[in-house]
Coordinates of C-alpha atoms and ligand atoms in Angstrom, one line a residue:
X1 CA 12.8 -4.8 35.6
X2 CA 12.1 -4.6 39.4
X3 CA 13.5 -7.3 41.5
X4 CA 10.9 -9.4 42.6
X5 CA 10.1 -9.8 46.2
X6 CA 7.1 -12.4 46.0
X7 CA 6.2 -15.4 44.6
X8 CA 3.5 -18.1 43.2
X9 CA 2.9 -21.5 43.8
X10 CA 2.2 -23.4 40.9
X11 CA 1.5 -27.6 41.9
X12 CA 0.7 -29.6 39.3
X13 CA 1.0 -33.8 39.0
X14 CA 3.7 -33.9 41.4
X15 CA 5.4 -30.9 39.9
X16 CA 6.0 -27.4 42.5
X17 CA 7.2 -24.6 40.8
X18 CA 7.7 -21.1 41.9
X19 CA 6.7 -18.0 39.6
X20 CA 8.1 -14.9 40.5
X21 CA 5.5 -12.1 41.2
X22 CA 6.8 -8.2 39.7
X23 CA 4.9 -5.5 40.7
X24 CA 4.7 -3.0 37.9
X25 CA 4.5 0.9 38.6
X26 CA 1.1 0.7 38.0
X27 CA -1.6 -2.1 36.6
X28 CA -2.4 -5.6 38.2
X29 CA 0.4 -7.7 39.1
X30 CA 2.6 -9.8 36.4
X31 CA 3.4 -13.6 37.2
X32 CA 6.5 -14.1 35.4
X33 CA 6.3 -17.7 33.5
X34 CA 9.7 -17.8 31.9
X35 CA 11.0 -20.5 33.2
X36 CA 8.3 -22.6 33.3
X37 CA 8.9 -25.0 30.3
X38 CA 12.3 -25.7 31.3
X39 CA 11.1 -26.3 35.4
X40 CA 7.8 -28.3 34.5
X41 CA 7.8 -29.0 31.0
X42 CA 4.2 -27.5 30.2
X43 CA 3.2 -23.8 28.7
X44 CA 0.6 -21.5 28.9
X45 CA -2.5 -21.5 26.7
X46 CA -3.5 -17.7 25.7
X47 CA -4.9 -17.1 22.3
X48 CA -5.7 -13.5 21.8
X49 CA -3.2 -13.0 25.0
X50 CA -5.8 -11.6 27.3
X51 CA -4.1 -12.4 29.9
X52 CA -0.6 -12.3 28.9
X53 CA 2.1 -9.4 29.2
X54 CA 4.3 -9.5 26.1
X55 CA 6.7 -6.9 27.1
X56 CA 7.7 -5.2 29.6
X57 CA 7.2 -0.9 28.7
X58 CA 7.2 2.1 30.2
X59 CA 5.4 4.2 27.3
X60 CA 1.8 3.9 27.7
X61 CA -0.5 2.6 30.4
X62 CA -3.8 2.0 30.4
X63 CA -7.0 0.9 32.7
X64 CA -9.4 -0.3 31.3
X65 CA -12.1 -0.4 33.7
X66 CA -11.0 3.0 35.4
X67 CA -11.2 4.6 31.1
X68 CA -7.5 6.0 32.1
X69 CA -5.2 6.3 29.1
X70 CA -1.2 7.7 29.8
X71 CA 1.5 8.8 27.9
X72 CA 4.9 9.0 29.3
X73 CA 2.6 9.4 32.6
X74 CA 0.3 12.0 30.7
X75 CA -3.9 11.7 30.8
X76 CA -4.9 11.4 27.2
X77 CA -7.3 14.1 28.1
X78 CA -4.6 16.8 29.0
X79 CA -2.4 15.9 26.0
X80 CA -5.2 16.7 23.6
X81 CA -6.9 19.2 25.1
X82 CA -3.0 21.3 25.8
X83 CA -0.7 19.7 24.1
X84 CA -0.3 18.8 19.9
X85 CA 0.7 15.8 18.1
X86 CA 4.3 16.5 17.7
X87 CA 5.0 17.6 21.2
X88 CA 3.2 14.3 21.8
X89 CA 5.3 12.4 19.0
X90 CA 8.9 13.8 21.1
X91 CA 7.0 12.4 24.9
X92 CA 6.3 9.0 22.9
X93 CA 9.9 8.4 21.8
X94 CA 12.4 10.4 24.6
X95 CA 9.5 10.1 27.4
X96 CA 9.5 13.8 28.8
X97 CA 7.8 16.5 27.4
X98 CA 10.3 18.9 25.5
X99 CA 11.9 22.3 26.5
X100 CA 10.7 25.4 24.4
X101 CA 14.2 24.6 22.4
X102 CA 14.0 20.9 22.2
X103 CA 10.5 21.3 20.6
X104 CA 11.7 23.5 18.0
X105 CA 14.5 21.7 17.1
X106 CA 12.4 18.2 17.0
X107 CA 9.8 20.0 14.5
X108 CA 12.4 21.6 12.5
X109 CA 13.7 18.6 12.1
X110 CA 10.5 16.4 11.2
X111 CA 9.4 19.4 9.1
X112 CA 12.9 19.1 6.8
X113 CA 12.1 15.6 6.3
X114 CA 8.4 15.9 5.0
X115 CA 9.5 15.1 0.7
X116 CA 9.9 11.4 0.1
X117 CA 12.6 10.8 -2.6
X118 CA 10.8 11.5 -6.2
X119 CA 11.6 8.4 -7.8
X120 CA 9.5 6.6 -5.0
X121 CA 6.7 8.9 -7.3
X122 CA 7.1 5.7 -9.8
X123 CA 5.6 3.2 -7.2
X124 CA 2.3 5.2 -6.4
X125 CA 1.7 4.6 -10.3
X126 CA 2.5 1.1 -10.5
X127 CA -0.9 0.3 -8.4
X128 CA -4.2 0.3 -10.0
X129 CA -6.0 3.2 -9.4
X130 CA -9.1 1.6 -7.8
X131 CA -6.3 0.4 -4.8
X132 CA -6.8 1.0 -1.3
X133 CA -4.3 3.6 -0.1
X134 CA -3.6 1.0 2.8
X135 CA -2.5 -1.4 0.4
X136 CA -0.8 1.8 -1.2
X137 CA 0.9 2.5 2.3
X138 CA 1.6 -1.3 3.1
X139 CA 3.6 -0.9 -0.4
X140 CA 5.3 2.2 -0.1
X141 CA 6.7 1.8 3.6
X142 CA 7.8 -1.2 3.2
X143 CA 9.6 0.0 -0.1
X144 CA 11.5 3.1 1.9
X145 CA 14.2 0.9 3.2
X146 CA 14.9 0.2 -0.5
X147 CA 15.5 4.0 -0.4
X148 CA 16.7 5.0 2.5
X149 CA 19.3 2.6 2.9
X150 CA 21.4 4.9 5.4
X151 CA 18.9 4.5 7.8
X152 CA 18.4 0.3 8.0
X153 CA 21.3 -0.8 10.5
X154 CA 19.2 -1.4 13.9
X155 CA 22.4 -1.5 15.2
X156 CA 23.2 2.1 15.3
X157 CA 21.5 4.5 17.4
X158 CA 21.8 7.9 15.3
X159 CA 20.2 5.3 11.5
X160 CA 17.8 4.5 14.3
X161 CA 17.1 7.8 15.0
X162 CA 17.1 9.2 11.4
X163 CA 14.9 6.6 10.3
X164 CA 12.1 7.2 13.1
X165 CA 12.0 11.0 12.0
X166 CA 12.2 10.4 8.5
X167 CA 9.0 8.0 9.1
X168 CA 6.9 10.3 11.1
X169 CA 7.6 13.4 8.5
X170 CA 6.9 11.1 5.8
X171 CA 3.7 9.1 6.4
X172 CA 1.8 12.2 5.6
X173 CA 2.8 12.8 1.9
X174 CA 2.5 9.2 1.8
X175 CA -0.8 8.9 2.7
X176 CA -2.1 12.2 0.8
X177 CA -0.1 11.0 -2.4
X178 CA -1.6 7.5 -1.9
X179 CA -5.0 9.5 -1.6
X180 CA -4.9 11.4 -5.0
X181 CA -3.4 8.8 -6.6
X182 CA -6.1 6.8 -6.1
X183 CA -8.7 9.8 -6.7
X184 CA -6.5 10.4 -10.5
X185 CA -5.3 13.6 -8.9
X186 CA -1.6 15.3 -9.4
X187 CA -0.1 14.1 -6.1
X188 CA 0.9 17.5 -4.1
X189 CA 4.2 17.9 -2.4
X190 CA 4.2 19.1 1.0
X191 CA 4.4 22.5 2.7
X192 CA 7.0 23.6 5.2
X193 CA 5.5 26.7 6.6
X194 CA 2.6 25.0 7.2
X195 CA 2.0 22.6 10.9
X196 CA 1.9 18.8 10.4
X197 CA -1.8 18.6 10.5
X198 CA -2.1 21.6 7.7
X199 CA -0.1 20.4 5.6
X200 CA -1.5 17.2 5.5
X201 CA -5.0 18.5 4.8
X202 CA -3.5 20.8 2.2
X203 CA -1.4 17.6 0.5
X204 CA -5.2 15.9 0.9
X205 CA -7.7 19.0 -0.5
X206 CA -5.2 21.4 -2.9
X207 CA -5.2 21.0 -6.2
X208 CA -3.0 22.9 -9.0
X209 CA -5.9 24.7 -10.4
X210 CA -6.8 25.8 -6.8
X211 CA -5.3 25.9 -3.4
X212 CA -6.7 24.6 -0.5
X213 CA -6.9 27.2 2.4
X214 CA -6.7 25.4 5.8
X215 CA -9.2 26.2 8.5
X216 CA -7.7 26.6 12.3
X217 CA -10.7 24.3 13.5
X218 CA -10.4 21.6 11.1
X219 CA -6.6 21.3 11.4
X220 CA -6.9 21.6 15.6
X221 CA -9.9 18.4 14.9
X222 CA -7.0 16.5 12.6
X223 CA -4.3 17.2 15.2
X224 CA -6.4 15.5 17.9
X225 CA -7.3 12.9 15.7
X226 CA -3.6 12.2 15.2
X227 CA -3.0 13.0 18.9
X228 CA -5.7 10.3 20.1
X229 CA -4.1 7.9 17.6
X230 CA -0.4 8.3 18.3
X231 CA 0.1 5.5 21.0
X232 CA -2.1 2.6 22.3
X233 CA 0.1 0.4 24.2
X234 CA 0.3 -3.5 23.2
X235 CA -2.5 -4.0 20.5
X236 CA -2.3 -6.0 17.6
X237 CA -0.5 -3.6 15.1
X238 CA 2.2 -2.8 18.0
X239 CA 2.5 -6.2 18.9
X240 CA 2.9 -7.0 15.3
X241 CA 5.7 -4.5 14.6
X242 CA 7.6 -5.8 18.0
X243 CA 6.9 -8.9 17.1
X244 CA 8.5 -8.2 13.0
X245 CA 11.4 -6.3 15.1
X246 CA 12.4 -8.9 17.0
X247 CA 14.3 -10.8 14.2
X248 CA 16.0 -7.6 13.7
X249 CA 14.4 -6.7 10.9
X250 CA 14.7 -3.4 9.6
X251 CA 12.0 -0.2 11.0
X252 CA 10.7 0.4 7.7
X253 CA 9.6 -3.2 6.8
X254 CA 8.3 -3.4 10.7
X255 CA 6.0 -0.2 9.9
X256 CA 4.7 -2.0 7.0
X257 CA 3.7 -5.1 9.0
X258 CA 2.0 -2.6 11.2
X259 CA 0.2 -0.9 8.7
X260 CA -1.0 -4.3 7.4
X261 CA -2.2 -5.7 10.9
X262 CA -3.8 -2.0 11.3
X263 CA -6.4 -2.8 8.3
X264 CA -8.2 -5.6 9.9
X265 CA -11.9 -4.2 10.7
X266 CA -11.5 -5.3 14.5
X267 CA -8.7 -2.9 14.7
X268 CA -8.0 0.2 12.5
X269 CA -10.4 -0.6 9.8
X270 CA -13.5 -0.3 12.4
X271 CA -13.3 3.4 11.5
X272 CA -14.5 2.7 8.1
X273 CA -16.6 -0.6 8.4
X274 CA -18.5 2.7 10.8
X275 CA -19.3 4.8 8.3
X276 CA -19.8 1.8 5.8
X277 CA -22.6 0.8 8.0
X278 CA -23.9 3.8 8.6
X279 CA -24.0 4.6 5.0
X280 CA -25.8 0.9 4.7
X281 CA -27.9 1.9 7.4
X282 CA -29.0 4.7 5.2
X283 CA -31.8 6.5 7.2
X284 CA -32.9 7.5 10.5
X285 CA -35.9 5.0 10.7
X286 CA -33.7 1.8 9.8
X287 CA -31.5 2.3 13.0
X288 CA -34.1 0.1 15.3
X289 CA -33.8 -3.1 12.4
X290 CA -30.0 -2.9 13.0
X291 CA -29.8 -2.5 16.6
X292 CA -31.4 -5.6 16.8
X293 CA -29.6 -7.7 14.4
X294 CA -26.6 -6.3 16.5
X295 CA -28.4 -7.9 19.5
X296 CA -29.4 -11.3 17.7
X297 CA -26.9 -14.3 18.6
X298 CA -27.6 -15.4 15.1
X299 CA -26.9 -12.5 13.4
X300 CA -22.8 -11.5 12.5
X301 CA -23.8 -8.5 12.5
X302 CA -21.5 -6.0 15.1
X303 CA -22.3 -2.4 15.4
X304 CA -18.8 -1.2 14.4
X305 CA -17.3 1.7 16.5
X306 CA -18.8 0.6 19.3
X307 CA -17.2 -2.1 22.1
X308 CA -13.6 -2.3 23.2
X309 CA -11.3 -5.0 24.3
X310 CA -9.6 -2.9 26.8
X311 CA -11.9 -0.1 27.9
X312 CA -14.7 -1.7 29.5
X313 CA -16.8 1.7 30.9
X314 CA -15.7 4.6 28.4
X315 CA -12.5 5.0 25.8
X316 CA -11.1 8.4 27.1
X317 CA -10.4 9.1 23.5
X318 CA -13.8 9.4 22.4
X319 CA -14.9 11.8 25.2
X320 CA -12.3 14.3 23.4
X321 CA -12.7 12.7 20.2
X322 CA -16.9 13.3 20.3
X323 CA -16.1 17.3 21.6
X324 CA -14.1 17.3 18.5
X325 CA -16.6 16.2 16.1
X326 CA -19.5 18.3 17.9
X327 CA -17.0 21.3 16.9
X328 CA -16.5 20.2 13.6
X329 CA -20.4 19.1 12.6
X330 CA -21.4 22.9 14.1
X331 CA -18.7 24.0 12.0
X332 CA -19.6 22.2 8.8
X333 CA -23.2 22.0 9.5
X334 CA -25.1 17.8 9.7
X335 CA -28.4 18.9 8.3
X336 CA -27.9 18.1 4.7
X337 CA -25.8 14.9 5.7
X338 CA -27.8 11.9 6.1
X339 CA -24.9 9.9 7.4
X340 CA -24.1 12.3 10.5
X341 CA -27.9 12.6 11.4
X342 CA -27.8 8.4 11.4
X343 CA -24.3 8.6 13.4
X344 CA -26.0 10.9 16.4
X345 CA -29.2 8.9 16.2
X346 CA -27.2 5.4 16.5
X347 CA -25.1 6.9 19.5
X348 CA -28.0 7.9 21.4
X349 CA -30.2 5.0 20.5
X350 CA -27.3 2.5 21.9
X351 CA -26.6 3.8 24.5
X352 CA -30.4 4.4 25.6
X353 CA -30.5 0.0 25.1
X354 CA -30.0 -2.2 28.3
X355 CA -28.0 -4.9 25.8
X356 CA -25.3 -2.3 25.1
X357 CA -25.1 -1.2 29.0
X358 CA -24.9 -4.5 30.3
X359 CA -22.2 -5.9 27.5
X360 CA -20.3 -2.8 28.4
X361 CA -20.5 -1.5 24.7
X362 CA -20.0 2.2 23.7
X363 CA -19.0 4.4 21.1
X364 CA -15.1 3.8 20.8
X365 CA -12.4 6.3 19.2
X366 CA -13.5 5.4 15.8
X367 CA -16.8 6.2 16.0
X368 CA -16.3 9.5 16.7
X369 CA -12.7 10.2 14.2
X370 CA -15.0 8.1 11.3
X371 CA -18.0 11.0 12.0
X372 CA -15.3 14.3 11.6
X373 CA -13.6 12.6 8.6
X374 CA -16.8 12.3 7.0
X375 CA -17.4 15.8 7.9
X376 CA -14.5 17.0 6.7
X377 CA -14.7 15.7 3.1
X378 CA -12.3 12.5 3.5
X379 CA -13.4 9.4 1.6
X380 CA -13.9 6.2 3.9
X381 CA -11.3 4.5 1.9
X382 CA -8.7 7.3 3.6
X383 CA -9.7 6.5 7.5
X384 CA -7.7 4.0 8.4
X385 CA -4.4 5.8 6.3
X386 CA -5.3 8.3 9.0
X387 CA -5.1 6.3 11.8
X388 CA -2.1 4.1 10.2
X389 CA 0.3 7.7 10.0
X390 CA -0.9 9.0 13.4
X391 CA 0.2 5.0 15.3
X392 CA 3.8 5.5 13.3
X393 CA 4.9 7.6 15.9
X394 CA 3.4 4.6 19.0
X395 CA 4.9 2.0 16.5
X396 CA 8.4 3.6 16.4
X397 CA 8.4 4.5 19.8
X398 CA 7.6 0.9 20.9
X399 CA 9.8 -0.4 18.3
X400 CA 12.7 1.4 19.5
X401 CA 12.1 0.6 23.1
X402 CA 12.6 -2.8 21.9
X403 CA 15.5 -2.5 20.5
X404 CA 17.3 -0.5 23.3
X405 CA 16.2 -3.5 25.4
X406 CA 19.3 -5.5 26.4
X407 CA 17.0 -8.4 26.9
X408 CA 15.6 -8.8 23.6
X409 CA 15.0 -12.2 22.1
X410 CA 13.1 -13.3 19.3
X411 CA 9.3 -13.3 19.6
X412 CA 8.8 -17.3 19.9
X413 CA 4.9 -18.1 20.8
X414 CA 4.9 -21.7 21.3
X415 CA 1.5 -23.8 20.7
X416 CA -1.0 -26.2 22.2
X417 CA -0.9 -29.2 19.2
X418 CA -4.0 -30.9 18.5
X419 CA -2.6 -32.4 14.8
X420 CA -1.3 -36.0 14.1
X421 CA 0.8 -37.5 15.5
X422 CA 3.8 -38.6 13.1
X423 CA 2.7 -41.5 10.6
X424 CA 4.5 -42.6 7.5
X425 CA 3.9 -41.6 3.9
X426 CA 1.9 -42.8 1.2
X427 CA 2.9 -43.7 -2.0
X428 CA 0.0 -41.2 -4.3
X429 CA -1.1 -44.6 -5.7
X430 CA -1.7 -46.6 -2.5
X431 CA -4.0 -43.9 -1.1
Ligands
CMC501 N1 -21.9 -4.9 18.5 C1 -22.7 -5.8 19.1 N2 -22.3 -6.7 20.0 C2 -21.0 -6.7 20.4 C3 -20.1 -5.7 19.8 C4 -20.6 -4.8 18.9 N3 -19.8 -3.9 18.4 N4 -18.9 -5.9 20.4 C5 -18.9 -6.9 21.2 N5 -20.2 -7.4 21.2 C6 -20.8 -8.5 22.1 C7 -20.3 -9.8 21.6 O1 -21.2 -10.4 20.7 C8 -20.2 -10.6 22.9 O2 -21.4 -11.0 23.3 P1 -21.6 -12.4 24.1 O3 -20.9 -12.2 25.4 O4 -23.1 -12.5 24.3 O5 -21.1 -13.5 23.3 C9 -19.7 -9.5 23.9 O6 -20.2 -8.3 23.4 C10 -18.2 -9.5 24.1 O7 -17.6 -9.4 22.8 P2 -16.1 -9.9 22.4 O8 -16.0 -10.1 21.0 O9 -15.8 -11.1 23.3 O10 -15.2 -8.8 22.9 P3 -13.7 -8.5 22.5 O11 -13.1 -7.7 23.6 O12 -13.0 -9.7 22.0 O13 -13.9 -7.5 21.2 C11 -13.9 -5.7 19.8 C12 -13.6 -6.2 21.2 C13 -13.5 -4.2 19.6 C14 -13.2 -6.5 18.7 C15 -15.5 -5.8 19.6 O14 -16.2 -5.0 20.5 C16 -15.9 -5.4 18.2 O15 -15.9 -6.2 17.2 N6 -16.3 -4.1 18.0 C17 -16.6 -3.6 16.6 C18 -15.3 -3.2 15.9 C19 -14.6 -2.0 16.4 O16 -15.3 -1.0 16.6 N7 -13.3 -2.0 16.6 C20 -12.5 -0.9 17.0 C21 -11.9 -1.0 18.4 S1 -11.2 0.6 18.9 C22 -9.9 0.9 17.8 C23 -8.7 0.0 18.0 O17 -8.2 -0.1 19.1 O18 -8.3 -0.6 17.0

């Protein structure tokens, strides 16, 4: 961390404590509150942490109000316009782009590690077949340090390294298997002449009867969609695998708390509470009766894909993410797909209405990735999966960051009491 060259003044009761000021390469400036409870006795009060910097990073930064998302340094714009996902994976974890040699090496080496062991085959069939592949995924990860025991000691850099690859190469076949599990398909191993993002299609769409044959379009659309994906800096499901790591548990049960936190509709579920609402919105003339139950304070009702916590003018992921889908629905054609004709009827309707302009809401990352997934055949059920194996890469690289910290402690959020105060039990009679 920088040394510190300023300060704050904090007076309280007769209490004057000094905060040490760090000024980060970039981003508003951090008041450092470590030592407070042991200098005043009090703590801070941030549910939901908007105002509070968990870590200290140097993998992704964003601004919010400026829509300016970097990896490694790198516009988000520039990486999915020029670069791919696994070029991207190799700047999220060793934080420089790799030489010609370095890139083949890295892919050579995530593309050897794509088969999961086959007795891990037995778990997929030990869920119902009506289960959500996250719950599927949430299962299955957690269950890989059950098999890849050479690869749980934190403590060594090269198990650390193995198991990072090993969980990028994997969560593909994991997801696709989870997918035609749950469909009653044969679960199809993967490919190794094919890219990452073809070969997940193909483990997704083939069948024995009939192979799948991979479209360049579609598999550039799922490479961006696993390039937008691939880092987001602290949000919940990061935060929650730091937070799992910092007990020293092992990567592959940190993943899994990940890919749990991931599912929650305010986070990586929003892509498919999207299409489930537009599905519920169901035609072109009912978009007006939910725009205003989306405006009425005493109506639930959210549009979903639409808002941000961070991004508070535009998400630079959906400007690529909606050229992507405007390639992919003139591709695939919207005409005959009510859905799509209610997604591009909803975008334009809300972003035509004052109450969406002045809340700062607009169509976020999920929006957009729920439309081409739609488009390209994949059940709702399968968008957040999607989302869950393209984060890995963030999670692992933030996850490993951690670890390499030599200031790592325990994740300890204290809390701001408001429960009894002690009192003395009650015999069950006497109550
Ligand atoms: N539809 C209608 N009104 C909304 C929406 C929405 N989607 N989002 C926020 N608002 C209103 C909200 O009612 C509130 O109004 P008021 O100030 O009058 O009370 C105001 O906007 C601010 O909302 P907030 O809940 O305080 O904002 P937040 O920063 O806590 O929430 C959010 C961010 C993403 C959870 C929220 O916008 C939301 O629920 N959106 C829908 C779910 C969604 O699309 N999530 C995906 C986020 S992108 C992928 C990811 O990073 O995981």
């Amino acid at each position: 961390m920088v040394e510190s060259t300023r300060t704050a003044t904090l007076t309280f009761d007769d209490k004057t404590i000094e905060l040490p000021i760090h000024s980060p390469s970039a981003g508003p400036d951090v008041l450092d509150i470590r030592k407070l409870y042991a200098q005043g006795s009090v703590f801070t009060y941030d549910p939901g942490f908007t105002s509070t910097a968990s870590t200290e990073s140097s993998i992704t930064y964003i601004d919010g109000g400026e829509g300016i998302l970097l990896h490694r340094g790198y516009p988000i714009d520039q990486l999915a316009g020029q670069s791919h996902y696994l070029e991207v994976c190799y700047l999220l974890l060793y934080g420089e782009l790799p030489s010609a040699a370095q890139l083949e090496e890295f892919e050579g080496l995530v593309t050897n590690h794509t088969m999961i062991h086959e007795q891990m085959m037995n778990l997929f069939k030990g869920f119902r077949r009506d289960a959500h592949p996250m719950a599927i995924m949430t299962g299955v990860v957690g269950a890989m340090s059950a098999f890849y025991h050479d690869s749980t000691d934190i403590t060594d850099p090269h198990q650390r390294e193995v198991a990072s690859i090993r969980m990028i190469a994997k969560l593909p076949t994991i997801a696709a298997a989870a997918y035609k599990y749950s469909i009653g398909q044969p679960i199809v191993y993967p490919r190794n002449d094919l890219d990452y993002a073809s070969n997940f299609l193909r483990m997704c769409f083939s069948v024995p009867a009939e192979d799948y044959v991979v479209d360049p379009i579609l598999a550039r659309a799922m490479d961006r969609i696993f390039t937008l994906h691939a880092d987001h800096e602290q949000n919940a499901s990061t935060s929650t695998v730091r937070l799992a790591g910092s007990s020293g548990a092992n990567p592959f049960a940190c993943i899994a708390a990940g890919i749990a936190c991931l599912w929650g509709p305010a986070h990586g579920g929003a892509n498919q509470a999207c299409l489930e609402m537009l599905q519920e919105i169901g035609s072109v003339d009912r978009i007006p009766e939910f725009i205003a139950r989306a405006k009425d304070k005493n109506d639930p009702f959210r549009l979903m894909g639409f808002g941000h916590r961070v991004y508070k003018n535009f998400d630079p992921r959906a400007t690529v993410m909606k050229e992507s889908a405007d390639e992919v629905l003139e591709l695939l054609g919207v005409e005959n797909n009510p859905i799509l004709q209610v997604a591009k009827e909803l975008e334009a309707a809300a972003l035509a209405d004052p109450y969406f302009a002045e809340k700062k809401l607009f169509p976020n990352v999920d929006f957009y990735s729920g439309i081409i997934l739609e488009a390209m055949g994949f059940p709702t059920s399968m968008f957040t999966p999607i989302f869950a194996l393209s984060r890995t890469v963030g999670w692992i690289s933030q996850w490993k960051e951690m670890i390499e910290d030599p200031a790592l402690k325990i994740g300890r959020p204290r809390q701001l009491y408001t429960g009894e105060t002690q009192r003395d039990y009650t015999n069950v009679e006497d109550r």
